[in-house]
mmCIF file of C-alpha atoms in Angstrom:
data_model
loop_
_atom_site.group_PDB
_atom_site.id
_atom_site.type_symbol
_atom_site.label_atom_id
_atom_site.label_comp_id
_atom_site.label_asym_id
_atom_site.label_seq_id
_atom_site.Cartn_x
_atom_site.Cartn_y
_atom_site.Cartn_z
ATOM 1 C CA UNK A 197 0.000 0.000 0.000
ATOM 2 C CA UNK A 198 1.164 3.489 -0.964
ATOM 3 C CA UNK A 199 1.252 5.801 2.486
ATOM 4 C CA UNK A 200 -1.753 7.961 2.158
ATOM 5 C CA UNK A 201 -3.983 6.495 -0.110
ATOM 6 C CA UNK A 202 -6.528 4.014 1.081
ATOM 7 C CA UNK A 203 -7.373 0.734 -1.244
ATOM 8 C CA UNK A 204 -11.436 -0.019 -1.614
ATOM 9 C CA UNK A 205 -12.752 -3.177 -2.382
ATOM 10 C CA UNK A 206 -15.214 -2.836 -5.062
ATOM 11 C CA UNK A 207 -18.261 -5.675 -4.865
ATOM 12 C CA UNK A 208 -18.755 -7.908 -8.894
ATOM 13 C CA UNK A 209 -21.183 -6.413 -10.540
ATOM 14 C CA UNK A 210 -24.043 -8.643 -10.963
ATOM 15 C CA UNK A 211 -24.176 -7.656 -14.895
ATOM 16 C CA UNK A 212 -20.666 -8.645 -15.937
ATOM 17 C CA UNK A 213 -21.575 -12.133 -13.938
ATOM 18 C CA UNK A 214 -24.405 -12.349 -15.970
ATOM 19 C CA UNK A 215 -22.425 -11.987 -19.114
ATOM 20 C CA UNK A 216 -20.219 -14.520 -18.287
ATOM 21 C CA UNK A 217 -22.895 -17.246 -17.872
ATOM 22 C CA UNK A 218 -24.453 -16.459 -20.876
ATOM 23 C CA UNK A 219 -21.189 -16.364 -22.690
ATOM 24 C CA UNK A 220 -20.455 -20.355 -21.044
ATOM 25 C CA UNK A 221 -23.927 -21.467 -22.055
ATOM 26 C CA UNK A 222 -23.156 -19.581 -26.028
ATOM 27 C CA UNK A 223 -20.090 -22.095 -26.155
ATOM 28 C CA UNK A 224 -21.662 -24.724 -25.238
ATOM 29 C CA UNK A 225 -24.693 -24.723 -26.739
ATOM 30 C CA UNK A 226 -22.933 -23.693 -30.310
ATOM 31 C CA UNK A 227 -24.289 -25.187 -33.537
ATOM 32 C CA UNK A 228 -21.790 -28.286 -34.917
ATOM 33 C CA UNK A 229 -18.612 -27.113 -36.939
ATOM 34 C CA UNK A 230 -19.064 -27.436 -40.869
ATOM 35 C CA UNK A 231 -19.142 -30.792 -42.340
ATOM 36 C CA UNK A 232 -16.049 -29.851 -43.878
ATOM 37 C CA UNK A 233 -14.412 -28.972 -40.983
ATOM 38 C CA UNK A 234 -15.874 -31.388 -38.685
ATOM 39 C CA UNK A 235 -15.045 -34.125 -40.577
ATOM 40 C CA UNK A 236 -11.054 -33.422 -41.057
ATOM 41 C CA UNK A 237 -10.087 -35.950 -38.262
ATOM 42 C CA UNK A 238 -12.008 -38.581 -39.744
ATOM 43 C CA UNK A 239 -10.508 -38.226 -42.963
ATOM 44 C CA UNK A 240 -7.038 -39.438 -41.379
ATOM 45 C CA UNK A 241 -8.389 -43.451 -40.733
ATOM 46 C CA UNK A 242 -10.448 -42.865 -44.157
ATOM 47 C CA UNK A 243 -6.658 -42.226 -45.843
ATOM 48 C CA UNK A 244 -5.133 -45.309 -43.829
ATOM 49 C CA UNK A 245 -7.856 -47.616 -44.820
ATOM 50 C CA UNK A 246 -7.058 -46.536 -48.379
ATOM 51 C CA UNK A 247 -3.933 -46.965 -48.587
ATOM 52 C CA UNK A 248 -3.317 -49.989 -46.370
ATOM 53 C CA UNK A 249 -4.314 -52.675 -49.143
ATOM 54 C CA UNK A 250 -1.790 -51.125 -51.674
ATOM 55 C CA UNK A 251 0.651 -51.862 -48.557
ATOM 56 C CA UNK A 252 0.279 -54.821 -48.281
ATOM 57 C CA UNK A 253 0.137 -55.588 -52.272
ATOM 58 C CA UNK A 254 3.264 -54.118 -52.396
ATOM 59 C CA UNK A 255 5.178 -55.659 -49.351
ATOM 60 C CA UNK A 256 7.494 -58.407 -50.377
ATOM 61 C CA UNK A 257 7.282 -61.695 -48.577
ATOM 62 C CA UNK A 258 9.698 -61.118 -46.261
ATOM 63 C CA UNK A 259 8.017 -57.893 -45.401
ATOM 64 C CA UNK A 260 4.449 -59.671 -45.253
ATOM 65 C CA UNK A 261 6.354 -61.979 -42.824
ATOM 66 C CA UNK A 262 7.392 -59.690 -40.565
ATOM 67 C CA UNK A 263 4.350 -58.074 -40.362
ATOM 68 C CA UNK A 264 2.438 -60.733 -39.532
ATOM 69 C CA UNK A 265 5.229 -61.828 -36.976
ATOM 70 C CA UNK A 266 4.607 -58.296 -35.279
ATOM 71 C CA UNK A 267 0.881 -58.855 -35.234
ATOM 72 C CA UNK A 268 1.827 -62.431 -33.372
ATOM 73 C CA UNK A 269 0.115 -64.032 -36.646
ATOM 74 C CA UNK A 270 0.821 -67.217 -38.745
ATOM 75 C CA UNK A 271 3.782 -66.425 -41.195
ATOM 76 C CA UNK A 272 2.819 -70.189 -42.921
ATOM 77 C CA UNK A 273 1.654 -70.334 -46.525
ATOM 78 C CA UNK A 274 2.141 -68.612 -49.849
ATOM 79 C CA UNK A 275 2.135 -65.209 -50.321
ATOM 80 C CA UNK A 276 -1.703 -64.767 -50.926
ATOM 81 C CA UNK A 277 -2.421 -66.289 -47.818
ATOM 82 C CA UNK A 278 -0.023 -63.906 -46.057
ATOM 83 C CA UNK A 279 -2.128 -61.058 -47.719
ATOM 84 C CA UNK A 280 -5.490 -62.769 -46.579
ATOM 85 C CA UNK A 281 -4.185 -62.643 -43.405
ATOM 86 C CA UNK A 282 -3.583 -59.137 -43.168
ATOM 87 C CA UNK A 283 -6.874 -58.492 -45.017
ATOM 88 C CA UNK A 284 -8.748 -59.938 -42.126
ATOM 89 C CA UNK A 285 -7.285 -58.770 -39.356
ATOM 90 C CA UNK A 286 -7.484 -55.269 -40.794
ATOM 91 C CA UNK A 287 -11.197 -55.847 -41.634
ATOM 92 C CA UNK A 288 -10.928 -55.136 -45.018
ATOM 93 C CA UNK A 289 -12.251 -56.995 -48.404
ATOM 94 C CA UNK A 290 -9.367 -59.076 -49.848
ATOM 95 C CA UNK A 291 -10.211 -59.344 -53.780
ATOM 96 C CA UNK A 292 -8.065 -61.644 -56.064
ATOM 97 C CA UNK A 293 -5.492 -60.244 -58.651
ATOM 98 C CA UNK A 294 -6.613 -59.258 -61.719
ATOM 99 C CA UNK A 295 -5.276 -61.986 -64.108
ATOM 100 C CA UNK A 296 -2.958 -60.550 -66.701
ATOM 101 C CA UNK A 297 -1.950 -57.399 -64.516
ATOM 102 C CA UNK A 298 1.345 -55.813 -65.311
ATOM 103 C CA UNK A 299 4.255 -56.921 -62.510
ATOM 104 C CA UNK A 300 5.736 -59.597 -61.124
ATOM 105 C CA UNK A 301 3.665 -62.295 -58.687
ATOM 106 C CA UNK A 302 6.024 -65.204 -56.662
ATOM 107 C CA UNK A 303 4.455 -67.834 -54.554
ATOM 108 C CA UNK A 304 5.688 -70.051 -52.219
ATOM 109 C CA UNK A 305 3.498 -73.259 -53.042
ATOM 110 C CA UNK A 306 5.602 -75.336 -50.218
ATOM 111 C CA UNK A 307 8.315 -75.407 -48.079
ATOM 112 C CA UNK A 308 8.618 -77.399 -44.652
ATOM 113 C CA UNK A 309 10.693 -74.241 -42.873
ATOM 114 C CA UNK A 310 11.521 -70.672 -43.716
ATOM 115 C CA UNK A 311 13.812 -68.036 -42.259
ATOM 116 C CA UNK A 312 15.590 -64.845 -42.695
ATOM 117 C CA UNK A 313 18.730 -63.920 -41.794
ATOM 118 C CA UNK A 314 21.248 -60.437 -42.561
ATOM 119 C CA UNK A 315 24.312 -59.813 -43.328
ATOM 120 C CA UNK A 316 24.856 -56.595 -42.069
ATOM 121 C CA UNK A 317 28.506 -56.038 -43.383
ATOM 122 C CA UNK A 318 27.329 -56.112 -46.796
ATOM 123 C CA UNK A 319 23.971 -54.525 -45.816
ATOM 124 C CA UNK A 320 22.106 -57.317 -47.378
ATOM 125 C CA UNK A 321 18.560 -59.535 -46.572
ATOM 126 C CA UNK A 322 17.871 -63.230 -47.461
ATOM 127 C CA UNK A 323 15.062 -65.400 -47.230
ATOM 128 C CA UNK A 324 16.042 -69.121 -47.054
ATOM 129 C CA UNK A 325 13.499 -71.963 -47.939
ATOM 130 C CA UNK A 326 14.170 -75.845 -47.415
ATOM 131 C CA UNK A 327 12.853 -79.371 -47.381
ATOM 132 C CA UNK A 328 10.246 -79.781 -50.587
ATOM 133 C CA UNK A 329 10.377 -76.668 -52.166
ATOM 134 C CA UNK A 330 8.092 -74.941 -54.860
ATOM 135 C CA UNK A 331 8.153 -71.640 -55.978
ATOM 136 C CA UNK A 332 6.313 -70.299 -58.672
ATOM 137 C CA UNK A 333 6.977 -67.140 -60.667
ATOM 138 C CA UNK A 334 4.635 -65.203 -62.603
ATOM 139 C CA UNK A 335 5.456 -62.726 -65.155
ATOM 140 C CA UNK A 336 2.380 -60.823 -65.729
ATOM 141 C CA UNK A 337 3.733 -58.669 -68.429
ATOM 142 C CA UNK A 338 5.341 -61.436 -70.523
ATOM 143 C CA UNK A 339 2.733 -64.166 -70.260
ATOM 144 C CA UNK A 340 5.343 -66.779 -68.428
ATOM 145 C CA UNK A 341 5.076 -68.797 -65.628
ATOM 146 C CA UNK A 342 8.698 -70.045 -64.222
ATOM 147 C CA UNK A 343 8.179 -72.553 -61.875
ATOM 148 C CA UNK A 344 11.721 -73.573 -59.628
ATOM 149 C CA UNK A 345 11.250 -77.238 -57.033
ATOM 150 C CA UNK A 346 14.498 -77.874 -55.251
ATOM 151 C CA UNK A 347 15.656 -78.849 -51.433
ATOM 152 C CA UNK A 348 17.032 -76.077 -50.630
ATOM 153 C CA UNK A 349 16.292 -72.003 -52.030
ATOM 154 C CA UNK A 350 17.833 -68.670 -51.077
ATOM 155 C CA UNK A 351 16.689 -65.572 -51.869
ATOM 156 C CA UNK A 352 18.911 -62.240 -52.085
ATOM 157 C CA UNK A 353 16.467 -59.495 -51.765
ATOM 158 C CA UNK A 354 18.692 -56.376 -52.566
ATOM 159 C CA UNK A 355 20.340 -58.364 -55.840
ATOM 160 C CA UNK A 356 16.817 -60.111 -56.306
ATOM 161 C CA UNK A 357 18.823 -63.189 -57.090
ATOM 162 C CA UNK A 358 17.362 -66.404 -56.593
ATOM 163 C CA UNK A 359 19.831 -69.746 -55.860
ATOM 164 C CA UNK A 360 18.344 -73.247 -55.812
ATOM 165 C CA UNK A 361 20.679 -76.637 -54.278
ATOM 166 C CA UNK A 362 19.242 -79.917 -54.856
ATOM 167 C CA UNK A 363 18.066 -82.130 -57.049
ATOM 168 C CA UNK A 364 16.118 -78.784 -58.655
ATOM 169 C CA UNK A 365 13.507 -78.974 -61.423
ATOM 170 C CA UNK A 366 13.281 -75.526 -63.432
ATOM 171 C CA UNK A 367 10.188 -75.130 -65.900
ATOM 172 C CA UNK A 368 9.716 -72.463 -67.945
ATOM 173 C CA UNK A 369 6.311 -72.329 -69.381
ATOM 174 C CA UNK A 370 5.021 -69.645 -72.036
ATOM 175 C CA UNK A 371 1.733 -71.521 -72.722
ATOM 176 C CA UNK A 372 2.384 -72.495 -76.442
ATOM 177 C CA UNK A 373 5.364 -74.145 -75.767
ATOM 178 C CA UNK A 374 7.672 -75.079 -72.555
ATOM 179 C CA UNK A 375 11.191 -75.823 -71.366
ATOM 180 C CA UNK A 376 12.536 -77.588 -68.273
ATOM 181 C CA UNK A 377 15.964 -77.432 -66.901
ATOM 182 C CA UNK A 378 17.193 -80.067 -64.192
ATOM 183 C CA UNK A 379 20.475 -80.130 -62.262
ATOM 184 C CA UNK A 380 22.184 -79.628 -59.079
ATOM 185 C CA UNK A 381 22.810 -76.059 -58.619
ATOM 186 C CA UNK A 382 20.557 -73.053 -60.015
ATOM 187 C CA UNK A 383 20.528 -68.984 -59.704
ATOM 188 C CA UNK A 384 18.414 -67.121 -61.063
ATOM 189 C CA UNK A 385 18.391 -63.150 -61.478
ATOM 190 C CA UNK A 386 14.490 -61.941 -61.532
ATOM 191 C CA UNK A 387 15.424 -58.772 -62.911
ATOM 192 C CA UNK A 388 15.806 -60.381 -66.551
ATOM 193 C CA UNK A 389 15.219 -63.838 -65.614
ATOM 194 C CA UNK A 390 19.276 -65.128 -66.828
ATOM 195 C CA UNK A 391 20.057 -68.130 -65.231
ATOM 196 C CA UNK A 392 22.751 -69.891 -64.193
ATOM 197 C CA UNK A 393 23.290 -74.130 -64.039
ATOM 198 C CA UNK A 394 25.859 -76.500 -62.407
ATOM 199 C CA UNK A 395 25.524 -80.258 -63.779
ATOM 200 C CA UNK A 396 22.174 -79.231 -65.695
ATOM 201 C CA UNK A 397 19.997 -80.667 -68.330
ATOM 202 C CA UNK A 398 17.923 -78.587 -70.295
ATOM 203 C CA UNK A 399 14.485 -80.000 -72.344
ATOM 204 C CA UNK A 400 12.925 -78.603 -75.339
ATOM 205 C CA UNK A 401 10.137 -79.714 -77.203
ATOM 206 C CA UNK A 402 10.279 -79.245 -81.216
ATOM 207 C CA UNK A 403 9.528 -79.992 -84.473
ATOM 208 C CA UNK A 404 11.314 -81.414 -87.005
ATOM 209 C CA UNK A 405 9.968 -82.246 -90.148
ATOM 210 C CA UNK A 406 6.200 -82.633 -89.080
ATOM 211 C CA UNK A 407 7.487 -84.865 -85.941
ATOM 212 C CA UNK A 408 7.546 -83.634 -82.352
ATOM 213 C CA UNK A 409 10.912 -84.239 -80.690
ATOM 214 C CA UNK A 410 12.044 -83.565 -77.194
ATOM 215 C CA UNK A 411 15.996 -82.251 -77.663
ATOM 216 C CA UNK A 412 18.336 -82.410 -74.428
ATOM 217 C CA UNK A 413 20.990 -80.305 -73.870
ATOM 218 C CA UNK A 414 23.192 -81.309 -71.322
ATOM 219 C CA UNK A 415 26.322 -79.963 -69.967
ATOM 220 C CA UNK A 416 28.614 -79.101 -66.825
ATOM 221 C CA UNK A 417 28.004 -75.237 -66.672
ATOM 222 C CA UNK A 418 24.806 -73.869 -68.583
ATOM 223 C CA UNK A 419 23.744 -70.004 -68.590
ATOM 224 C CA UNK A 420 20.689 -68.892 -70.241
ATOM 225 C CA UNK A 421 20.749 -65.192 -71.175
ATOM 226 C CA UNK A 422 17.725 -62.712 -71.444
ATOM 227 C CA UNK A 423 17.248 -63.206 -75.232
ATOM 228 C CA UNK A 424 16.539 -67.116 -74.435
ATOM 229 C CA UNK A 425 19.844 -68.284 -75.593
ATOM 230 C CA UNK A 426 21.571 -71.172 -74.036
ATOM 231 C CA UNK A 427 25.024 -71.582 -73.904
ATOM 232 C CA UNK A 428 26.666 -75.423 -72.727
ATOM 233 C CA UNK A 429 30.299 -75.493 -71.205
ATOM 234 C CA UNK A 430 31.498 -79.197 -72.313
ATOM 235 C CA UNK A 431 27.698 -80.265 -73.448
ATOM 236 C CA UNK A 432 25.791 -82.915 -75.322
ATOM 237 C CA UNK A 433 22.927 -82.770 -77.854
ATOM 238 C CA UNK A 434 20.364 -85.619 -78.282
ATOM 239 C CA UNK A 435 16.796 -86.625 -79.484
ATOM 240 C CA UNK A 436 17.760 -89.849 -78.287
ATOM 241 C CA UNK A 437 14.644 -91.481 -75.847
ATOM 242 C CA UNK A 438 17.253 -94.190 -74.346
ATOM 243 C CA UNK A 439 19.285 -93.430 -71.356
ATOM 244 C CA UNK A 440 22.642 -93.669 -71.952
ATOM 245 C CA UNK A 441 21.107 -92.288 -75.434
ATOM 246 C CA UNK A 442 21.803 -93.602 -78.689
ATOM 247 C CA UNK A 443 23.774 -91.136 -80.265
ATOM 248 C CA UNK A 444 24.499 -88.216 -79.098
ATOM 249 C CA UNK A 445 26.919 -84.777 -80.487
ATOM 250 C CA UNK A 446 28.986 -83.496 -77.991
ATOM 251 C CA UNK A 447 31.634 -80.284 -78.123
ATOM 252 C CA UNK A 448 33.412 -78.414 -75.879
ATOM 253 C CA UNK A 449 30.797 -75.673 -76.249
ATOM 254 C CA UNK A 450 27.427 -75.108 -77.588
ATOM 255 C CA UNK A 451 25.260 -72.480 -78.264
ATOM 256 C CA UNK A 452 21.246 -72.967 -78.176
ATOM 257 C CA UNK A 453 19.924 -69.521 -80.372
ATOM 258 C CA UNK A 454 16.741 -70.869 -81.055
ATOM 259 C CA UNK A 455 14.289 -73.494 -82.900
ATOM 260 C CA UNK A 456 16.659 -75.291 -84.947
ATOM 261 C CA UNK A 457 19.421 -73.110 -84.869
ATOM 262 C CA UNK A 458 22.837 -74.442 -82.769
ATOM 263 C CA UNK A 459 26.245 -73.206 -82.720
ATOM 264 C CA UNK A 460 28.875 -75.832 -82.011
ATOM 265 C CA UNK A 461 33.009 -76.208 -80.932
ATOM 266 C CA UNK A 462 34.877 -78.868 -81.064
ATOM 267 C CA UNK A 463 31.698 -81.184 -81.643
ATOM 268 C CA UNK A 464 32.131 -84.890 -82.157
ATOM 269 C CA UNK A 465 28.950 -87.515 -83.314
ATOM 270 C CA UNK A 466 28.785 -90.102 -81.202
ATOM 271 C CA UNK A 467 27.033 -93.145 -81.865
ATOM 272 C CA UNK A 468 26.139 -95.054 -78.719
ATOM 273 C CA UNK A 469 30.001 -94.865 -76.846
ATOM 274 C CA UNK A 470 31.553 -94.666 -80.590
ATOM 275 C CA UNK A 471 32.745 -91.462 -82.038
ATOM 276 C CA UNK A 472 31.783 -91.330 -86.006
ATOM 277 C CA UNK A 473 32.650 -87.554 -87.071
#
């Protein structure tokens, strides 16, 4: 307090404490915000819900995996039952690919164990698949189905490189006509789909003067490029049905470029164990 002035207390005036209920009861009692405006928050799950099934489309199947794992799901299955999965514990409509959709589709169709390991000094991500295995491949924009059964298959994820061990069966099927490679040893890049074989056997069907025959190419290191040409390190040729075959020409290289059309090195005919030419 100053010295010489005196301090009053001055009562509320009963107006301004009117005013301030009726300003309480204006708030609360204030029409809803704009639909527009109102409805901003609830856009945000709207947007997830959207967006969620092109998530999980696009999720590899490692990424489905751990997904699933997080959710304390089943991991087991292909990869559409890993998207059901998801579908249904989101609560959302899980519709079937369209066929003949532009991209890539892979499907595990069996495998007794799965697992996933890193190597984090070369910052990359594998999946590993054993005991029974079947993959199938889908080129949507290509119209071929490559189909890979093996014992054992890894999968590099950053090199998208696929190697196969064990008594493997490759198929390559384009609907009008088909080709299967067998061996010991297979890798695969997805990117362009050239391959690599150890010990393989390749089989193609085709026709030769109005008679279907089933060629085999054999050899101990086989590469197929992008442009479908097979190459044989040390290889044999035969239409031969019998096993050892019949006759039989082998070089020490030999180039597949297409229906009827071979490249050979340092070929020799064999007839049976006999060498004719």
């Amino acid at each position: 307090m100053i010295p010489g002035r005196t301090r009053a207390t001055v009562p509320a005036s009963p107006f301004l404490a009117a005013f301030a209920l009726a300003l309480t009861l204006a708030l609360l009692c204030a029409p809803a915000l704009p639909a527009q405006e109102a409805g901003a928050a609830a856009e945000t799950p709207d947007a997830a819900e959207e967006t969620l099934p092109e998530d999980i489309r696009t999720a590899s199947f490692y990424e489905l995996s751990v997904w699933l794992d997080r959710l304390d799901l089943s991991t087991r299955g292909a990869r559409r039952d890993l998207e059901q999965r998801l579908f249904e514990h989101y609560g959302l409509e899980y519709t079937e690919p369209e066929p003949g959709a532009g991209g890539r589709e892979i499907v595990i169709e069996s495998a007794l164990e799965s697992s996933y390991f890193e190597l984090t000094e070369i910052e990359q991500r594998y999946v590993r698949l054993r005991g029974g295995v079947v993959l199938r491949m889908e080129d949507r924009e290509e119209g071929v189905i490559h189909t890979i059964a093996a014992e054992e298959l890894v999968f590099n994820r950053e090199t998208e490189a696929i190697t196969a061990r064990g008594d493997i069966e490759y198929v390559i099927d384009r609907g009008t006509s088909s080709e299967r490679f067998t061996g010991e040893q297979l890798t695969i890049y997805l990117d362009d789909w050239e391959g690599v074989f150890l010990e393989g056997t390749s089989r193609r069907d085709r026709e030769i003067r109005g008679r279907d025959l089933e060629f085999r190419y054999s050899g101990a290191y086989i590469t197929r490029s992008p442009d479908d040409i097979v190459t044989l390190e040390g290889g044999d040729i035969t239409s031969s049905q019998g096993e050892p075959p019949y006759y039989r020409i082998r070089a020490r290289k030999i180039w597949v470029l297409g229906p009827g059309e071979w490249g050979l090195q340092g070929a020799s005919l064999y007839v049976g164990r006999v060498p004719l030419l």
